[in-house]
PDB file of C-alpha atoms in Angstrom:
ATOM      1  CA  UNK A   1       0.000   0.000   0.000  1.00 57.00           C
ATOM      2  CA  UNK A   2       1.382   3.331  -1.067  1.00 62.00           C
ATOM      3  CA  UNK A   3       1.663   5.565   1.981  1.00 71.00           C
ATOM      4  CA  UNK A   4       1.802   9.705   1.642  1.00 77.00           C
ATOM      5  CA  UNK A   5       5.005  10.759  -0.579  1.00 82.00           C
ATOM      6  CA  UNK A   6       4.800  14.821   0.393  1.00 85.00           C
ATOM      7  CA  UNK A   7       5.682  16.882   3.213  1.00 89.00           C
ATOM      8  CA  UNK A   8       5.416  20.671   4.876  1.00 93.00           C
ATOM      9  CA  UNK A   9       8.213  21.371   7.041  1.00 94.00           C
ATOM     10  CA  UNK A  10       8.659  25.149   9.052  1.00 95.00           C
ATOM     11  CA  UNK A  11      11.023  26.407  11.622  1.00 95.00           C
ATOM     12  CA  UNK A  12      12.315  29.056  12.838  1.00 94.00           C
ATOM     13  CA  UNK A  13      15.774  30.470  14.496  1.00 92.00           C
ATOM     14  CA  UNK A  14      17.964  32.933  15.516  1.00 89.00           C
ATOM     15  CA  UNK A  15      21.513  33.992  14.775  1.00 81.00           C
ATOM     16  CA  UNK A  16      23.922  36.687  15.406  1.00 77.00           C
ATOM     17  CA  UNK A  17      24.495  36.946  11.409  1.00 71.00           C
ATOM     18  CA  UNK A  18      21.015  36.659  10.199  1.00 72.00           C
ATOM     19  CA  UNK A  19      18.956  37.967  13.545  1.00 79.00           C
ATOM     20  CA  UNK A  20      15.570  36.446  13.017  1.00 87.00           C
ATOM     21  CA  UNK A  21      15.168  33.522  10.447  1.00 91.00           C
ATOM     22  CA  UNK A  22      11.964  31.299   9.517  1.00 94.00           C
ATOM     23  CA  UNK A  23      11.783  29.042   6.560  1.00 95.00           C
ATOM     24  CA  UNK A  24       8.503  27.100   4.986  1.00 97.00           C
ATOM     25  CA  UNK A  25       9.283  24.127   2.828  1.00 96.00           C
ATOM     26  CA  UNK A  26       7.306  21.620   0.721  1.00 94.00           C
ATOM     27  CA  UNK A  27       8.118  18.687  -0.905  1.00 91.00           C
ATOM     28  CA  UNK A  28       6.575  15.780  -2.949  1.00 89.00           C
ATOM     29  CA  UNK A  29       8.526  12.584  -3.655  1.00 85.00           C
ATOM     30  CA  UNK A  30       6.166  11.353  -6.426  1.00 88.00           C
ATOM     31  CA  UNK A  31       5.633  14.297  -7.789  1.00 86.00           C
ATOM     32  CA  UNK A  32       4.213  14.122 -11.769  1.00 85.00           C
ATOM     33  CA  UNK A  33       4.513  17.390 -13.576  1.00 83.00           C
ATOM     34  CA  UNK A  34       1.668  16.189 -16.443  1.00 80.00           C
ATOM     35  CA  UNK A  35      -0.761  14.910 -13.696  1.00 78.00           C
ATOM     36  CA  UNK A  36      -3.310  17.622 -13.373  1.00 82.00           C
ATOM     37  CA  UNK A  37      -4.529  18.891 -10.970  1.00 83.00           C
ATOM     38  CA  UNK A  38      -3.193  16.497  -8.716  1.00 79.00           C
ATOM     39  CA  UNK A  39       0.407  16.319  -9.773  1.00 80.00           C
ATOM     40  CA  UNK A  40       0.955  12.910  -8.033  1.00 79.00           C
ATOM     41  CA  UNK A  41       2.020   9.594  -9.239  1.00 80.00           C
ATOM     42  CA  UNK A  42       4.942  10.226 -11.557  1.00 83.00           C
ATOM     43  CA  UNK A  43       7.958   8.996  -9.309  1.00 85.00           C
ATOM     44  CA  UNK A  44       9.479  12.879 -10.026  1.00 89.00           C
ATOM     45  CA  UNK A  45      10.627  14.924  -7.010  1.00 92.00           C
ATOM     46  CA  UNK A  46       9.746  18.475  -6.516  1.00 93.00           C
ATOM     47  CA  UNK A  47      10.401  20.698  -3.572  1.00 94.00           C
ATOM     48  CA  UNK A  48       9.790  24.509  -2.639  1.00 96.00           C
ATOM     49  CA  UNK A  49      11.429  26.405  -0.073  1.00 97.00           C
ATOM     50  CA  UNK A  50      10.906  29.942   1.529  1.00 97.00           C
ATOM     51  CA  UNK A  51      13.315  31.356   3.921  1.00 95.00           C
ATOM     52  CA  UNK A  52      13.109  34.549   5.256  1.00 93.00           C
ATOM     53  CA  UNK A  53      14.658  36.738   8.083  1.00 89.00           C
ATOM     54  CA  UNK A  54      15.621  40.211   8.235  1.00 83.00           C
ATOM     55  CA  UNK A  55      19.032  40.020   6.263  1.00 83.00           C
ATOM     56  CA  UNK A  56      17.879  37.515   4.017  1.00 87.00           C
ATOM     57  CA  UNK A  57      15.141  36.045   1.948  1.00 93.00           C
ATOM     58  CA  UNK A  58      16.016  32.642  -0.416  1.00 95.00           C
ATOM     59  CA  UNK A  59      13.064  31.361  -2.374  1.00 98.00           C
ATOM     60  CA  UNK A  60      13.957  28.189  -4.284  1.00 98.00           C
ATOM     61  CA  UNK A  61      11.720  25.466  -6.798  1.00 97.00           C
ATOM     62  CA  UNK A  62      13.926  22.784  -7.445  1.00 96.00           C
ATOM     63  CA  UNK A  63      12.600  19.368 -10.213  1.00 95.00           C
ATOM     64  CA  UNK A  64      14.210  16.343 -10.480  1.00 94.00           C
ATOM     65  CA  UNK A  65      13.428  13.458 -13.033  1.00 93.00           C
ATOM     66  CA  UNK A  66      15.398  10.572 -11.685  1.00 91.00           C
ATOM     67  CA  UNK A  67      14.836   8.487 -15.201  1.00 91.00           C
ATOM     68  CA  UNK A  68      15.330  11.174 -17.912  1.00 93.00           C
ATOM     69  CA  UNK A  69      14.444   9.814 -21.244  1.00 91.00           C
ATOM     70  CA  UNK A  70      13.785   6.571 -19.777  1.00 89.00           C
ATOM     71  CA  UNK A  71      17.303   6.129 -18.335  1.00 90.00           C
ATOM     72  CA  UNK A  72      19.059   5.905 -14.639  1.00 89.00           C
ATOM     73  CA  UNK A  73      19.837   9.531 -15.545  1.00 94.00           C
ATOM     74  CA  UNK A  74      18.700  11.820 -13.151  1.00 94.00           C
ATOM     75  CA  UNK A  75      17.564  15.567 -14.906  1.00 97.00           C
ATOM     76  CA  UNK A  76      17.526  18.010 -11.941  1.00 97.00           C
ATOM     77  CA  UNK A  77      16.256  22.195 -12.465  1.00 98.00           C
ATOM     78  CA  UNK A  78      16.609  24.543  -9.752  1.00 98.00           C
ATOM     79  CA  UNK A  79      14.971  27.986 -10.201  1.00 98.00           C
ATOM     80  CA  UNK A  80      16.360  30.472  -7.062  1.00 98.00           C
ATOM     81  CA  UNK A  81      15.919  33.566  -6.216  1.00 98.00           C
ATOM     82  CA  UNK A  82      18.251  35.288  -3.125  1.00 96.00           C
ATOM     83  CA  UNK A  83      18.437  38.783  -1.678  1.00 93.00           C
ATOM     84  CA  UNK A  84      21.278  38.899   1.404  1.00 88.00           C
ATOM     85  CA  UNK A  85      22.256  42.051   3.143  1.00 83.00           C
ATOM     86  CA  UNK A  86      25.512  42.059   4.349  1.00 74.00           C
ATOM     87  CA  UNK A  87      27.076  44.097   6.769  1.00 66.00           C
ATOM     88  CA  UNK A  88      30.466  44.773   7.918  1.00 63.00           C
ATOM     89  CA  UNK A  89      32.510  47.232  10.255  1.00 61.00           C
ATOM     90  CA  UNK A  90      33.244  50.040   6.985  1.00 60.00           C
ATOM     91  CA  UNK A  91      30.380  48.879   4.651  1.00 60.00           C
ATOM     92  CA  UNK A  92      27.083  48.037   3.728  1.00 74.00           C
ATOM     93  CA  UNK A  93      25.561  46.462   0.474  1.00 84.00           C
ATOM     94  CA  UNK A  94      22.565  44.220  -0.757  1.00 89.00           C
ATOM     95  CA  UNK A  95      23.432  41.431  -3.176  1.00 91.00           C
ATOM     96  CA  UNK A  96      20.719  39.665  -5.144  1.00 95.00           C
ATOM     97  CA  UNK A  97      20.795  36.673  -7.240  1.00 96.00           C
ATOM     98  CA  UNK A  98      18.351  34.931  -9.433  1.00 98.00           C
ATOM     99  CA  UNK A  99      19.160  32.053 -11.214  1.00 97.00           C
ATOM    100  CA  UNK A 100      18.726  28.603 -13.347  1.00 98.00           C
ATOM    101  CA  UNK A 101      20.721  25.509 -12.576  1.00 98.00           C
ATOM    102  CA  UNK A 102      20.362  22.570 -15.590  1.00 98.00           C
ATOM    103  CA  UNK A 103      21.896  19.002 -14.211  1.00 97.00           C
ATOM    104  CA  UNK A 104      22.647  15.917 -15.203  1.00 97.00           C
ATOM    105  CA  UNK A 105      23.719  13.074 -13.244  1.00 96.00           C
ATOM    106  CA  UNK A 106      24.264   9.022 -12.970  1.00 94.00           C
ATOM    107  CA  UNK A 107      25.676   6.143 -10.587  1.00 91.00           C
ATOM    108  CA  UNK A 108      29.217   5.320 -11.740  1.00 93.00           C
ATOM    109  CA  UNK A 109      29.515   1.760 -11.412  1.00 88.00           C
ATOM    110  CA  UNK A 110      28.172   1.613  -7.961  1.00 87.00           C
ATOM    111  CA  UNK A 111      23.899   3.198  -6.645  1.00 85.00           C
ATOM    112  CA  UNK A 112      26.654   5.068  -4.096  1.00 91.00           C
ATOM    113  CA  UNK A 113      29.105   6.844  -6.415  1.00 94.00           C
ATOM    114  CA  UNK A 114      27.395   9.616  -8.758  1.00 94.00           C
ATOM    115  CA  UNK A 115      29.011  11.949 -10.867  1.00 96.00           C
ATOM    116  CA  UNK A 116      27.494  15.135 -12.340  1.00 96.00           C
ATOM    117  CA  UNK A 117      27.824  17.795 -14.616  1.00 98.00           C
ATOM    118  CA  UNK A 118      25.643  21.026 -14.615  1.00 97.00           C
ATOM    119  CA  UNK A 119      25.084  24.400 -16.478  1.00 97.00           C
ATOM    120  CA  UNK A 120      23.862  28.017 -14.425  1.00 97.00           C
ATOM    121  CA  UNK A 121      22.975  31.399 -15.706  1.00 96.00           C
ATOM    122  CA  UNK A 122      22.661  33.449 -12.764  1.00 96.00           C
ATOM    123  CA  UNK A 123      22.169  37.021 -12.637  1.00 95.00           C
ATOM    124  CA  UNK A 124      23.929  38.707  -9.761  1.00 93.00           C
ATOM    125  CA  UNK A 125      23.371  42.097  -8.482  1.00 93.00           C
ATOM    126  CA  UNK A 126      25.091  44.511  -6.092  1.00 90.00           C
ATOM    127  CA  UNK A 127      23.039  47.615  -5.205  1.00 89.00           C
ATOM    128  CA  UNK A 128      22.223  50.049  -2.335  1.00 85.00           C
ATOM    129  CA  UNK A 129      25.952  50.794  -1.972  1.00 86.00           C
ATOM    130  CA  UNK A 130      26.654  54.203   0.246  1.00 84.00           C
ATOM    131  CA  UNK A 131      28.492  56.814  -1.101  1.00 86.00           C
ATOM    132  CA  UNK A 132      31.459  55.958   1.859  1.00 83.00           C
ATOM    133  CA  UNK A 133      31.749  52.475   0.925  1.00 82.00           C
ATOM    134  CA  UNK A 134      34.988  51.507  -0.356  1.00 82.00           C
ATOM    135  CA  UNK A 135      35.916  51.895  -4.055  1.00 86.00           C
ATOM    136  CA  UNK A 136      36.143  47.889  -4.781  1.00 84.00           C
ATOM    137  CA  UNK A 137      32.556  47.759  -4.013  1.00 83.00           C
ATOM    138  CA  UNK A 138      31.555  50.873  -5.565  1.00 86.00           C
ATOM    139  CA  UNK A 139      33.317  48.958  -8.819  1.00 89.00           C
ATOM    140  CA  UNK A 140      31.087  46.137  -8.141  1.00 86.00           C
ATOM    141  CA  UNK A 141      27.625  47.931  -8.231  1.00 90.00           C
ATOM    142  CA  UNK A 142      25.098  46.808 -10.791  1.00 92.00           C
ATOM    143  CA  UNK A 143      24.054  43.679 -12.455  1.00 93.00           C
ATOM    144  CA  UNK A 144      26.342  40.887 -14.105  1.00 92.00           C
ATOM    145  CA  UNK A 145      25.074  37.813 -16.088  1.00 94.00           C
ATOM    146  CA  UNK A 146      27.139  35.202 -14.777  1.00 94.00           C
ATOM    147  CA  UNK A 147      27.084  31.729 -16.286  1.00 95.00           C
ATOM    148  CA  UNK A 148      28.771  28.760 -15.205  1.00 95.00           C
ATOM    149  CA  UNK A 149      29.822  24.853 -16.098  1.00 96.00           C
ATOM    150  CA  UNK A 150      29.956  22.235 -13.483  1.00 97.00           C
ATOM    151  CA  UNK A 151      31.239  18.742 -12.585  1.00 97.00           C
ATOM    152  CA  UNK A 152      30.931  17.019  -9.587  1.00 97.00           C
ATOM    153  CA  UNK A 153      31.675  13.155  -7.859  1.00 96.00           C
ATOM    154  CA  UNK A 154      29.845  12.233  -4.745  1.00 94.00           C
ATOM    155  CA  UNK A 155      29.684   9.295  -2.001  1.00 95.00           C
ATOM    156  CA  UNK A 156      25.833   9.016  -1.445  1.00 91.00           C
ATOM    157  CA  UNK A 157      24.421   6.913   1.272  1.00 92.00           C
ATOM    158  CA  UNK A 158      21.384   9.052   1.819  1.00 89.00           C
ATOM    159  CA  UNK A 159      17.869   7.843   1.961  1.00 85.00           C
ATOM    160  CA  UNK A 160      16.432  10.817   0.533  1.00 77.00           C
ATOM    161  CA  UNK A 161      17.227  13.453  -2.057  1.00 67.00           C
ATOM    162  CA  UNK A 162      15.183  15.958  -0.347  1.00 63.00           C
ATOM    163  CA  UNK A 163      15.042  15.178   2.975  1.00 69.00           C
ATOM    164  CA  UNK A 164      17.216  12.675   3.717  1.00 79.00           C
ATOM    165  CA  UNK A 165      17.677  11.462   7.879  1.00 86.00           C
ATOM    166  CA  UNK A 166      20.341   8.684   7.364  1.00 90.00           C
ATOM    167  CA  UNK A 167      23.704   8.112   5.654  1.00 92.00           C
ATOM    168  CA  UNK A 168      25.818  10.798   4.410  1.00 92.00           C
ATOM    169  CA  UNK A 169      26.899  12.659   1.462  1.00 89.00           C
ATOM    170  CA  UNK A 170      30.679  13.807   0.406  1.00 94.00           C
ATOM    171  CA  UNK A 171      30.684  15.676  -2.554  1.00 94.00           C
ATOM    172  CA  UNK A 172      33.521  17.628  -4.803  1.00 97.00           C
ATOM    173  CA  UNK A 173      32.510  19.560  -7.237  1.00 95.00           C
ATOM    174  CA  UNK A 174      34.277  22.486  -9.557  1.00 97.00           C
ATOM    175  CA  UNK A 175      32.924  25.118 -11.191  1.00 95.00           C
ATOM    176  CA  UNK A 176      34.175  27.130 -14.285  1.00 94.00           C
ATOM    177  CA  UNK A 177      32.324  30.854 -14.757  1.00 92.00           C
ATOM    178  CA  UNK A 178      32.649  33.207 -17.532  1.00 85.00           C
ATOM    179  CA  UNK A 179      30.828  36.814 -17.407  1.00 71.00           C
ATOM    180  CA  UNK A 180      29.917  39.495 -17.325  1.00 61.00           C
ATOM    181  CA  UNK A 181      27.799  39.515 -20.415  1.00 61.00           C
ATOM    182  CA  UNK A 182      26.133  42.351 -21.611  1.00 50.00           C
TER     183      UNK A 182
END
């Protein structure tokens, strides 16, 4: 008998970095994107998170197709958005960045061994910079188009992609970025 395959999960904290935090997150583990209005049944994960506190807010969608084109290839999409104030003892300056993350991965040899490769276009943005701060940051105000190629290798004992409460995960992973465009 199938039992439920989605979750809700909430909390909230405090920190001396981020004062005040609280994030909302749901997930579904059979998840079918075509099924509507249900969206149930396809064996697809999906998960959306909300975090927000007062020098931070993170939204995040993230899709994965563990048998793309009927093949122990996993297809993963994250769509983010992130706005982060930072603060420091000379400066102050908001960064944003919204983004698309494309991935690709498979077991190499062994269900625990997986090795990845991955393309992002992220737009990153530095803005509300005083007219004290210091030049280098000045120099980074605006908006870049970033975009970036990935591969990765990981040790994956995990029970869950999403929300996983045994085994472990070790992953290395390098990223090559080129930008700014535009």
């Amino acid at each position: 008998e199938e039992q439920r395959t989605g979750s809700m999960t909430f909390g909230a904290g405090f920190s001396s970095v981020d004062s005040f935090i609280g994030f909302v997150e749901v997930t579904q583990g059979n998840f079918d994107l075509f099924n509507w209005p249900s969206f149930t049944g396809g064996g697809q994960k999906m998960r959306l998170r909300a975090q927000m506190g007062a020098e931070r807010q993170d939204y995040e969608l993230t899709f994965i197709e563990p048998w793309f084109m009927g093949k122990k290839l996993a297809l993963s999409v994250d769509l983010y958005h992130r706005e982060l104030s930072y603060v420091s003892e000379n400066d102050y300056y908001d960064e944003r960045r919204t983004g698309v993350r494309f991935g690709l991965s498979r077991a190499l040899g062994s269900d625990f061994l997986i090795g990845g490769v991955s393309y992002t276009l992220e737009n990153i943005g530095i803005f509300d910079v005083p007219i004290d701060a210091p030049q280098s940051i000045k120099d980074e105000e605006g908006d870049r188009l970033v975009s970036k190629v990935g591969l990765s290798l990981a040790f994956d004992t995990s029970n869950s992609v999403l929300l996983p409460d045994r085994g472990q995960r070790t992953e290395a992973r390098v990223e090559l970025a080129g930008g700014p465009f535009g």
